[in-house]
């Protein structure tokens, strides 16, 4: 018992208990020109500190709205979101303040094209005045080297593959030592091969940092492979439909993908997702008809 | 003329060193060189044909042949006045262009980042923008004490509107994900402006500069023709052409036209060079 705790600590040196996200009865209504569109309806979710929470659901169901609310890009209409017991946004404060404790990794990548990978990574500590320019650049170079990008540190994002760019982008988020990493389909539109390498790289980074992740995806295998829990959302308005616990020990590697336990979990999640996708699809058809 | 000659010369020199496969790849260069050479030959024959046929060919027969233009060029090159024209025109273009950049870029960025400024300044800006620079000439001749200042002002206007519109458009179309990424990493408004909005707008700033430079040349030349010679606001390549026209030297008119072509080419090359220096990340594409 004691031994296993010790092992856990040694594999996760940065495993401080931080980054617990509590989403309580959050509702978001978009109101463009008086047409109420309910994107999120009374959605609740508890994400433990250090948990990898995968959020799946049909397209346009409001997952990103939820992420934007946590990040402070969008306000919420009702409910509360807490981070480590502190109120991020609630009835009196619908829009959360943006902060480096909740860094976002975007769909399709959002590295600054005019900065080299190293300058990109150094950006956060530099603009917050946390590190001197030299220290920020040194740390950035070190962190890039840790993920195998040492020789690409002086390249511009346009000069490296999308896989490398995405890895650098996650490093750019992690250098800020965020409480929670918000990932919005970061590996969308990547080929399976690159994706599987990205997954292993992300797991490796996670094993080092144990940062809480709120990870939106469409890919169920990705969700089960990476996550501690998979939250399946309903079609719009977004509610929690089903939570699949992934009780597969870490560290994980790609052998897992061919195991029976993995297959069963994917099946379980897929049933729930399929049902919602079908609903979303027929609802879409009705709108078009 | 000189453009054509140096163009073919450069490609010829470069091509000698290339292998056949590379030659085929450089078909574009060959075609360009051949097209220019053919144009010159046709032009020469067309204008000379008048003497052989005993009658003038329509249009082309009026234009002096390239050889005559070259001869006229050789004649003016040693003359101080010719180079003074270059100097005067360049000085005016630079004055108008630089002042338009200095005022236009911050103004465009201001309109882009501040909704209030946009709501206040954009409507009058849009009313003034469609007025052609040359329509400002009479008013500015009255308004400004010297001809030189009037020319500078009109030139400034020509580039100003284009630069502002480009900067505004560029800064307004920055990918929201880049802005949010910066915000989520704790960037202040100041950082957002200097480290995100400005570099993200550079491509459109340079597009605006390139287009603005073209307009500046147009305006300067026209203004020089209107203002005529004299001690104040005179001279320049525009006046060189006008003067050649008044003196009935067709060859010199053509020399003046090609001189402007070269001057414009030099100006846009300078902007391209600066753009490459300022935006190293775009050299890859």
Coordinates of C-alpha atoms in Angstrom, one line a residue:
Chain A
X1 CA 0.0 0.0 0.0
X2 CA 2.6 2.4 1.1
X3 CA 4.8 1.2 -1.7
X4 CA 2.1 1.9 -4.3
X5 CA 1.6 5.4 -3.0
X6 CA 5.4 6.0 -3.2
X7 CA 5.4 4.8 -6.8
X8 CA 2.5 7.1 -7.7
X9 CA 4.4 10.0 -6.3
X10 CA 7.6 9.2 -8.0
X11 CA 5.8 8.9 -11.4
X12 CA 4.0 12.2 -10.8
X13 CA 6.3 14.7 -9.1
X14 CA 4.1 17.6 -10.0
X15 CA 1.0 15.9 -8.7
X16 CA -0.3 18.7 -6.5
X17 CA -4.0 18.4 -5.8
X18 CA -5.1 21.3 -8.0
X19 CA -7.4 21.8 -10.9
X20 CA -10.7 20.4 -9.6
X21 CA -13.5 21.8 -11.8
X22 CA -17.0 21.9 -10.6
X23 CA -19.7 22.6 -13.1
X24 CA -23.0 23.1 -11.4
X25 CA -26.3 23.4 -13.2
X26 CA -24.8 25.5 -16.0
X27 CA -27.2 26.8 -18.6
X28 CA -26.2 28.9 -21.6
X29 CA -28.7 30.5 -23.9
X30 CA -27.5 32.3 -27.0
X31 CA -29.8 35.1 -27.9
X32 CA -29.0 36.4 -31.3
X33 CA -31.8 38.8 -32.4
X34 CA -34.3 37.4 -30.0
X35 CA -34.1 33.8 -31.1
X36 CA -33.3 31.9 -28.0
X37 CA -30.9 29.0 -28.7
X38 CA -30.2 26.9 -25.7
X39 CA -26.7 25.6 -26.1
X40 CA -26.2 24.1 -22.6
X41 CA -29.1 23.1 -20.4
X42 CA -28.6 22.5 -16.7
X43 CA -25.4 20.7 -17.1
X44 CA -23.4 19.5 -14.1
X45 CA -20.1 17.8 -13.9
X46 CA -17.4 17.3 -11.3
X47 CA -13.9 16.9 -12.5
X48 CA -11.4 15.8 -9.9
X49 CA -8.0 17.4 -9.5
X50 CA -5.6 15.7 -11.9
X51 CA -8.3 13.9 -13.8
X52 CA -8.4 13.6 -17.5
X53 CA -12.0 14.2 -18.4
X54 CA -13.0 13.4 -21.9
X55 CA -16.1 15.1 -23.2
X56 CA -17.8 13.6 -26.3
X57 CA -21.0 14.4 -28.0
X58 CA -22.6 15.2 -31.3
X59 CA -21.4 18.1 -33.4
X60 CA -22.8 21.5 -32.2
X61 CA -24.1 20.1 -29.0
X62 CA -22.5 22.8 -26.8
X63 CA -19.3 21.1 -25.6
X64 CA -17.2 24.1 -26.8
X65 CA -19.6 26.5 -25.2
X66 CA -18.9 24.8 -21.9
X67 CA -15.2 25.0 -22.5
X68 CA -15.5 28.7 -23.5
X69 CA -17.4 29.3 -20.3
X70 CA -14.6 27.8 -18.2
X71 CA -11.9 29.7 -20.1
X72 CA -13.8 33.0 -19.8
X73 CA -14.4 33.5 -23.5
X74 CA -18.2 33.3 -23.1
X75 CA -20.6 34.1 -20.3
X76 CA -23.1 31.7 -18.8
X77 CA -26.8 32.3 -18.3
X78 CA -27.3 30.3 -15.1
X79 CA -25.4 28.0 -12.8
X80 CA -21.9 28.2 -11.4
X81 CA -18.5 27.0 -12.3
X82 CA -15.9 26.6 -9.6
X83 CA -12.2 25.9 -9.9
X84 CA -10.6 24.5 -6.7
X85 CA -13.5 25.8 -4.7
X86 CA -13.2 29.3 -6.1
X87 CA -16.1 30.7 -8.0
X88 CA -15.1 31.3 -11.7
X89 CA -18.5 32.4 -12.9
X90 CA -22.0 32.4 -11.4
X91 CA -25.2 34.3 -11.2
X92 CA -23.5 37.6 -10.2
X93 CA -20.5 37.2 -12.5
X94 CA -21.6 35.4 -15.7
X95 CA -18.2 35.8 -17.4
X96 CA -15.2 34.2 -15.9
X97 CA -12.0 36.2 -15.9
X98 CA -9.4 34.8 -18.3
X99 CA -6.4 33.5 -16.7
X100 CA -3.3 31.4 -17.3
X101 CA -4.6 28.8 -14.8
X102 CA -6.9 27.6 -17.5
X103 CA -5.0 27.5 -20.8
X104 CA -6.8 26.5 -24.0
X105 CA -5.4 24.3 -26.8
X106 CA -7.5 25.0 -29.9
X107 CA -8.9 23.1 -32.8
X108 CA -6.5 23.2 -35.8
X109 CA -3.8 24.8 -33.7
X110 CA -3.3 28.4 -32.7
X111 CA 0.5 28.8 -32.5
X112 CA 1.5 32.4 -33.4
X113 CA 2.7 32.0 -37.0
X114 CA 5.2 34.9 -36.6
X115 CA 7.0 33.4 -33.6
X116 CA 9.3 30.4 -33.6
X117 CA 8.3 27.4 -31.6
X118 CA 10.6 28.6 -28.8
X119 CA 9.2 32.1 -28.8
X120 CA 5.7 30.7 -28.9
X121 CA 6.3 28.5 -25.8
X122 CA 8.0 31.4 -23.9
X123 CA 5.1 33.7 -24.6
X124 CA 3.0 33.0 -21.5
X125 CA 5.7 33.4 -18.8
X126 CA 7.0 36.4 -20.7
X127 CA 3.8 38.4 -21.0
X128 CA 2.9 37.8 -17.4
X129 CA 6.3 39.0 -16.3
X130 CA 6.9 35.7 -14.5
X131 CA 10.3 35.0 -16.0
X132 CA 13.0 37.2 -17.5
X133 CA 13.3 36.9 -21.2
X134 CA 16.4 34.7 -20.9
X135 CA 14.8 32.4 -18.4
X136 CA 11.6 32.1 -20.3
X137 CA 13.5 31.2 -23.5
X138 CA 15.7 28.7 -21.6
X139 CA 12.7 27.1 -20.0
X140 CA 10.9 27.0 -23.4
X141 CA 13.9 25.4 -25.0
X142 CA 14.1 22.8 -22.2
X143 CA 10.5 21.9 -22.4
X144 CA 10.6 21.6 -26.2
X145 CA 13.6 19.3 -25.9
X146 CA 11.6 17.2 -23.4
X147 CA 9.1 16.4 -26.1
X148 CA 11.7 15.8 -28.8
X149 CA 11.4 19.2 -30.5
X150 CA 14.9 20.4 -29.6
X151 CA 16.1 20.8 -33.1
X152 CA 12.8 22.5 -34.2
X153 CA 12.8 25.2 -31.5
X154 CA 14.0 27.9 -33.9
X155 CA 11.5 26.9 -36.6
X156 CA 8.4 28.8 -37.4
X157 CA 5.1 26.9 -37.0
X158 CA 4.7 26.9 -40.8
X159 CA 7.9 25.0 -41.1
X160 CA 7.0 22.0 -39.0
X161 CA 4.5 19.2 -39.4
X162 CA 1.0 19.6 -37.8
X163 CA 1.9 16.9 -35.3
X164 CA 5.0 18.9 -34.1
X165 CA 3.0 22.1 -34.0
X166 CA 0.4 20.5 -31.9
X167 CA 2.9 19.1 -29.5
X168 CA 4.6 22.5 -29.2
X169 CA 1.2 24.1 -28.6
X170 CA 0.5 21.8 -25.6
X171 CA 4.0 22.6 -24.3
X172 CA 3.1 26.3 -24.7
X173 CA 0.1 25.7 -22.5
X174 CA 1.9 23.5 -19.9
X175 CA 4.8 26.0 -19.4
X176 CA 2.2 28.2 -17.7
X177 CA 1.7 25.5 -15.1
X178 CA -2.1 25.7 -15.5
X179 CA -4.5 24.2 -13.0
X180 CA -6.6 22.8 -15.9
X181 CA -5.8 22.3 -19.5
X182 CA -8.8 22.9 -21.8
X183 CA -8.4 21.0 -25.1
X184 CA -10.9 21.6 -27.9
X185 CA -10.5 18.7 -30.3
X186 CA -6.8 19.3 -30.6
X187 CA -6.1 16.2 -32.8
X188 CA -9.0 16.8 -35.2
X189 CA -8.3 16.2 -38.8
X190 CA -5.1 14.3 -38.1
X191 CA -4.3 11.0 -39.6
X192 CA -4.5 8.0 -37.4
X193 CA -0.8 7.4 -37.4
X194 CA 0.1 10.9 -36.3
X195 CA -2.8 10.8 -33.8
X196 CA -1.5 7.7 -32.1
X197 CA 1.9 9.3 -31.7
X198 CA 0.3 12.4 -30.4
X199 CA -1.7 10.4 -27.9
X200 CA 1.4 8.7 -26.5
X201 CA 3.2 12.0 -26.3
X202 CA 0.2 13.6 -24.4
X203 CA 0.1 10.6 -22.0
X204 CA 3.8 11.0 -21.4
X205 CA 3.3 14.7 -20.6
X206 CA 0.4 13.9 -18.4
X207 CA 2.3 11.3 -16.5
X208 CA 4.9 14.0 -15.8
X209 CA 2.5 16.9 -14.9
X210 CA -0.8 15.3 -13.8
X211 CA -2.5 18.4 -14.9
X212 CA -6.3 18.3 -15.0
X213 CA -7.6 18.1 -18.5
X214 CA -11.0 19.0 -20.0
X215 CA -10.6 17.4 -23.4
X216 CA -13.3 17.7 -26.0
X217 CA -13.3 15.1 -28.8
X218 CA -15.4 13.2 -31.3
X219 CA -13.1 10.2 -31.3
X220 CA -14.3 7.6 -28.9
X221 CA -11.1 5.5 -29.0
X222 CA -9.1 8.6 -28.3
X223 CA -11.5 9.3 -25.4
X224 CA -11.1 5.9 -23.8
X225 CA -7.4 5.7 -24.5
X226 CA -6.6 9.0 -22.9
X227 CA -9.3 9.6 -20.3
X228 CA -10.0 8.7 -16.7
X229 CA -13.6 9.3 -17.4
X230 CA -15.6 9.9 -20.6
X231 CA -18.6 12.2 -20.3
X232 CA -21.1 11.6 -23.1
X233 CA -23.2 14.7 -23.8
X234 CA -26.7 14.8 -25.2
X235 CA -27.5 16.6 -28.4
X236 CA -28.3 20.3 -28.1
X237 CA -29.1 21.5 -25.5
X238 CA -26.1 20.0 -23.9
X239 CA -26.6 17.8 -20.8
X240 CA -24.7 15.0 -19.3
X241 CA -26.1 11.8 -20.8
X242 CA -23.7 9.1 -19.5
X243 CA -20.4 8.9 -17.7
X244 CA -18.1 6.0 -18.6
X245 CA -15.4 5.3 -16.1
X246 CA -12.2 4.1 -17.6
X247 CA -10.6 1.9 -15.0
X248 CA -7.5 1.2 -17.0
X249 CA -4.3 1.8 -15.0
X250 CA -1.6 4.2 -16.2
X251 CA 0.9 4.5 -17.7
X252 CA -0.9 3.3 -20.8
X253 CA 0.5 2.5 -24.2
X254 CA -0.9 1.5 -27.6
X255 CA -1.1 -2.2 -26.7
X256 CA -4.2 -1.2 -24.8
X257 CA -5.9 -0.5 -28.1
X258 CA -6.2 -4.2 -28.9
X259 CA -7.4 -5.3 -25.4
X260 CA -10.8 -6.6 -24.7
X261 CA -11.4 -4.2 -21.8
X262 CA -10.7 -1.3 -24.2
X263 CA -13.1 -2.7 -26.8
X264 CA -15.9 -3.1 -24.3
X265 CA -15.5 0.5 -23.0
X266 CA -15.5 1.9 -26.5
X267 CA -18.7 -0.1 -27.2
X268 CA -20.3 1.2 -24.1
X269 CA -19.6 4.8 -25.0
X270 CA -20.4 4.3 -28.6
X271 CA -23.9 3.2 -27.9
X272 CA -24.7 6.3 -25.9
X273 CA -23.0 8.6 -28.5
X274 CA -24.7 6.9 -31.4
X275 CA -28.1 7.4 -29.9
X276 CA -27.4 11.1 -29.5
X277 CA -25.8 11.5 -32.9
X278 CA -29.0 9.9 -34.4
X279 CA -31.1 12.4 -32.5
X280 CA -29.0 15.3 -33.6
X281 CA -29.1 14.1 -37.2
X282 CA -32.9 13.7 -37.4
X283 CA -33.3 17.0 -35.6
X284 CA -31.0 18.6 -38.2
X285 CA -33.1 17.0 -41.0
X286 CA -36.2 18.4 -39.5
X287 CA -34.7 21.9 -39.4
X288 CA -33.7 21.6 -43.1
X289 CA -37.1 20.2 -44.2
Chain B
X1 CA 13.7 48.8 -72.8
X2 CA 16.3 48.6 -70.2
X3 CA 14.0 46.4 -68.2
X4 CA 13.7 44.0 -71.1
X5 CA 17.4 44.0 -71.8
X6 CA 18.4 43.4 -68.2
X7 CA 15.6 40.8 -67.9
X8 CA 16.8 38.7 -70.8
X9 CA 20.4 39.2 -69.8
X10 CA 19.8 38.0 -66.3
X11 CA 17.9 34.9 -67.3
X12 CA 20.4 34.1 -70.0
X13 CA 23.3 34.3 -67.5
X14 CA 21.4 32.1 -65.0
X15 CA 20.3 29.6 -67.5
X16 CA 23.8 28.8 -68.8
X17 CA 24.5 27.3 -65.4
X18 CA 21.4 25.1 -65.3
X19 CA 21.0 21.6 -66.5
X20 CA 18.4 20.6 -69.1
X21 CA 15.9 19.5 -66.6
X22 CA 16.2 22.8 -64.8
X23 CA 15.9 24.5 -68.1
X24 CA 12.6 22.9 -68.7
X25 CA 11.5 23.9 -65.3
X26 CA 12.5 27.4 -66.1
X27 CA 10.2 27.5 -69.2
X28 CA 8.5 30.4 -67.6
X29 CA 11.7 32.5 -67.8
X30 CA 12.2 31.5 -71.4
X31 CA 8.7 32.3 -72.4
X32 CA 8.9 35.7 -70.6
X33 CA 12.2 36.5 -72.3
X34 CA 11.0 35.4 -75.7
X35 CA 7.8 37.4 -75.3
X36 CA 9.7 40.6 -74.5
X37 CA 12.2 40.0 -77.4
X38 CA 9.3 39.4 -79.8
X39 CA 7.5 42.6 -78.6
X40 CA 10.7 44.6 -79.2
X41 CA 11.2 43.1 -82.7
X42 CA 7.6 43.7 -83.7
X43 CA 7.8 47.2 -82.3
X44 CA 11.0 48.0 -84.2
X45 CA 9.7 46.5 -87.5
X46 CA 6.4 48.2 -87.1
X47 CA 7.8 51.7 -86.6
X48 CA 10.5 51.2 -89.3
X49 CA 8.0 49.9 -91.8
X50 CA 6.8 53.4 -92.5
X51 CA 10.0 54.2 -94.3
X52 CA 10.0 51.1 -96.4
X53 CA 6.3 51.2 -97.3
X54 CA 6.3 54.9 -97.9
X55 CA 3.2 55.1 -95.8
X56 CA 2.7 55.2 -92.1
X57 CA 1.2 52.2 -90.4
X58 CA -1.7 53.1 -88.1
X59 CA -0.8 53.6 -84.4
X60 CA 2.6 51.8 -84.4
X61 CA 3.9 54.0 -87.1
X62 CA 3.7 57.0 -84.8
X63 CA 5.8 55.4 -82.1
X64 CA 9.6 55.8 -82.3
X65 CA 11.4 52.4 -82.7
X66 CA 13.2 50.9 -79.6
X67 CA 16.6 51.7 -81.1
X68 CA 15.7 55.4 -81.4
X69 CA 14.4 55.4 -77.8
X70 CA 17.6 53.8 -76.7
X71 CA 19.6 56.5 -78.5
X72 CA 17.5 59.2 -76.9
X73 CA 18.0 57.5 -73.5
X74 CA 21.8 57.5 -74.0
X75 CA 21.5 61.2 -74.8
X76 CA 19.7 62.1 -71.6
X77 CA 21.6 59.8 -69.2
X78 CA 24.6 62.1 -68.9
X79 CA 22.4 65.1 -68.4
X80 CA 21.9 66.5 -64.9
X81 CA 18.2 67.4 -65.6
X82 CA 17.2 63.8 -66.2
X83 CA 18.6 62.6 -62.9
X84 CA 17.2 65.6 -61.1
X85 CA 13.8 64.5 -62.4
X86 CA 14.4 61.1 -60.9
X87 CA 15.4 62.7 -57.6
X88 CA 12.5 65.1 -57.5
X89 CA 9.9 62.4 -58.2
X90 CA 11.4 60.0 -55.8
X91 CA 11.6 62.6 -53.1
X92 CA 7.9 63.4 -53.6
X93 CA 6.8 59.8 -53.7
X94 CA 8.8 59.0 -50.5
X95 CA 7.4 62.1 -48.7
X96 CA 3.8 61.3 -49.5
X97 CA 4.2 57.6 -49.0
X98 CA 6.1 57.7 -45.7
X99 CA 3.7 60.3 -44.3
X100 CA 0.8 58.1 -45.3
X101 CA 2.4 55.1 -43.7
X102 CA 3.2 57.1 -40.5
X103 CA -0.3 58.4 -40.2
X104 CA -2.2 55.6 -41.9
X105 CA -0.9 52.5 -40.0
X106 CA -1.6 53.8 -36.5
X107 CA -5.0 55.2 -37.6
X108 CA -6.0 51.9 -39.2
X109 CA -4.9 50.0 -36.1
X110 CA -6.8 52.4 -33.9
X111 CA -10.0 51.9 -36.0
X112 CA -9.5 48.1 -35.8
X113 CA -9.0 47.9 -32.0
X114 CA -11.4 50.5 -30.8
X115 CA -15.1 50.2 -31.6
X116 CA -15.8 53.8 -30.5
X117 CA -13.1 55.2 -32.8
X118 CA -14.5 53.1 -35.7
X119 CA -18.0 54.3 -35.1
X120 CA -16.8 57.9 -35.0
X121 CA -14.2 58.1 -37.7
X122 CA -15.2 55.4 -40.2
X123 CA -18.2 57.1 -41.7
X124 CA -16.4 60.4 -42.7
X125 CA -13.4 58.3 -43.8
X126 CA -15.7 56.3 -46.1
X127 CA -17.2 59.5 -47.6
X128 CA -13.7 61.0 -48.3
X129 CA -12.2 57.7 -49.6
X130 CA -13.9 57.5 -53.0
X131 CA -12.8 61.0 -53.9
X132 CA -9.9 60.5 -56.4
X133 CA -6.6 62.1 -55.3
X134 CA -6.6 64.3 -58.4
X135 CA -9.9 65.8 -57.5
X136 CA -8.1 67.2 -54.4
X137 CA -5.6 69.1 -56.5
X138 CA -7.4 72.4 -57.0
X139 CA -8.5 72.5 -53.3
X140 CA -5.0 71.7 -52.1
X141 CA -3.4 74.3 -54.4
X142 CA -5.6 76.9 -52.7
X143 CA -5.1 75.5 -49.3
X144 CA -1.4 74.9 -49.1
X145 CA 1.1 77.8 -49.4
X146 CA 3.4 76.1 -51.9
X147 CA 3.0 73.8 -54.9
X148 CA 5.4 71.4 -53.4
X149 CA 3.2 71.0 -50.3
X150 CA 0.1 70.6 -52.4
X151 CA 1.8 67.8 -54.3
X152 CA 2.9 66.2 -51.1
X153 CA -0.6 66.5 -49.7
X154 CA -2.3 65.0 -52.7
X155 CA 0.2 62.2 -52.8
X156 CA -0.3 61.5 -49.1
X157 CA -4.0 61.2 -49.7
X158 CA -3.6 58.7 -52.5
X159 CA -1.7 56.3 -50.3
X160 CA -3.4 57.1 -47.0
X161 CA -6.8 55.7 -47.8
X162 CA -5.5 52.5 -49.3
X163 CA -3.1 51.9 -46.4
X164 CA -5.8 52.5 -43.8
X165 CA -8.3 50.3 -45.4
X166 CA -5.8 47.4 -45.7
X167 CA -4.5 47.8 -42.2
X168 CA -8.1 47.9 -40.8
X169 CA -9.2 44.9 -42.8
X170 CA -6.1 42.9 -41.8
X171 CA -6.3 43.8 -38.1
X172 CA -10.0 43.0 -38.0
X173 CA -9.6 39.6 -39.6
X174 CA -7.1 38.2 -37.1
X175 CA -7.9 34.7 -36.2
X176 CA -9.9 34.8 -33.0
X177 CA -8.1 31.7 -31.7
X178 CA -4.8 33.6 -31.7
X179 CA -6.3 36.4 -29.7
X180 CA -7.9 34.0 -27.3
X181 CA -4.8 31.9 -26.9
X182 CA -2.9 35.1 -26.0
X183 CA -5.6 36.2 -23.6
X184 CA -5.8 32.8 -21.9
X185 CA -2.0 33.0 -21.3
X186 CA -2.4 36.2 -19.5
X187 CA -1.6 38.8 -22.1
X188 CA -2.5 42.4 -21.2
X189 CA -4.1 44.7 -23.7
X190 CA -0.7 46.3 -24.4
X191 CA 0.8 42.9 -25.1
X192 CA -2.1 41.9 -27.2
X193 CA -1.5 45.0 -29.4
X194 CA 2.3 44.8 -29.7
X195 CA 2.8 41.1 -29.8
X196 CA -0.3 39.8 -31.5
X197 CA -2.3 42.5 -33.3
X198 CA 0.7 44.2 -34.9
X199 CA 2.6 41.2 -36.2
X200 CA -0.7 39.6 -37.3
X201 CA -1.5 42.7 -39.3
X202 CA 2.0 43.0 -40.9
X203 CA 1.0 41.1 -44.0
X204 CA -1.9 43.4 -44.7
X205 CA 0.2 46.4 -43.8
X206 CA 2.7 45.4 -46.5
X207 CA -0.1 44.7 -49.0
X208 CA -1.4 48.2 -48.3
X209 CA 2.1 49.6 -48.7
X210 CA 2.6 47.9 -52.1
X211 CA -0.8 49.1 -53.4
X212 CA -0.3 52.6 -51.8
X213 CA 3.2 52.9 -53.4
X214 CA 1.7 52.3 -56.8
X215 CA -1.0 54.9 -56.3
X216 CA 1.6 57.4 -55.0
X217 CA 3.6 57.1 -58.2
X218 CA 0.4 57.7 -60.2
X219 CA -0.5 60.7 -58.2
X220 CA 3.0 62.3 -58.2
X221 CA 3.4 61.9 -61.9
X222 CA 0.0 63.4 -62.6
X223 CA 0.6 66.2 -60.1
X224 CA 3.9 67.0 -61.8
X225 CA 2.3 67.2 -65.2
X226 CA -0.4 69.6 -63.8
X227 CA 2.0 71.8 -61.9
X228 CA 4.4 72.2 -64.7
X229 CA 8.0 73.4 -64.6
X230 CA 9.3 76.3 -62.6
X231 CA 11.2 76.7 -59.4
X232 CA 8.5 75.6 -57.1
X233 CA 6.9 72.2 -57.4
X234 CA 8.3 71.7 -60.8
X235 CA 10.4 69.1 -62.5
X236 CA 10.2 65.4 -61.8
X237 CA 9.7 62.6 -64.2
X238 CA 6.1 63.7 -64.9
X239 CA 7.3 67.0 -66.0
X240 CA 10.1 65.4 -68.0
X241 CA 7.4 63.6 -70.0
X242 CA 5.3 66.7 -70.3
X243 CA 8.2 68.7 -71.4
X244 CA 9.2 66.2 -74.0
X245 CA 5.7 66.3 -75.3
X246 CA 5.8 70.1 -75.5
X247 CA 9.1 69.9 -77.2
X248 CA 7.8 67.3 -79.7
X249 CA 10.3 64.6 -78.8
X250 CA 8.5 61.3 -79.0
X251 CA 11.6 59.4 -78.1
X252 CA 12.0 61.2 -74.9
X253 CA 8.3 60.6 -74.0
X254 CA 8.9 56.9 -74.2
X255 CA 12.2 57.3 -72.3
X256 CA 10.3 59.0 -69.5
X257 CA 7.6 56.3 -69.5
X258 CA 10.1 53.5 -69.1
X259 CA 12.0 55.5 -66.5
X260 CA 8.8 55.6 -64.5
X261 CA 8.3 51.9 -65.0
X262 CA 11.8 51.2 -63.6
X263 CA 11.2 53.6 -60.7
X264 CA 8.0 51.9 -59.8
X265 CA 9.7 48.5 -60.1
X266 CA 12.5 49.6 -57.8
X267 CA 10.0 51.0 -55.3
X268 CA 7.9 47.8 -55.1
X269 CA 11.1 45.7 -54.9
X270 CA 12.1 47.7 -51.9
X271 CA 8.8 47.0 -50.3
X272 CA 9.0 43.3 -51.1
X273 CA 12.5 43.3 -49.6
X274 CA 11.4 45.0 -46.4
X275 CA 8.4 42.7 -46.2
X276 CA 10.6 39.7 -46.3
X277 CA 12.9 41.2 -43.7
X278 CA 10.0 42.0 -41.4
X279 CA 8.1 38.8 -41.9
X280 CA 10.6 36.0 -41.9
X281 CA 7.9 33.5 -41.2
X282 CA 6.3 34.3 -44.5
X283 CA 9.4 33.6 -46.6
X284 CA 8.6 29.9 -46.4
X285 CA 5.5 30.2 -48.5

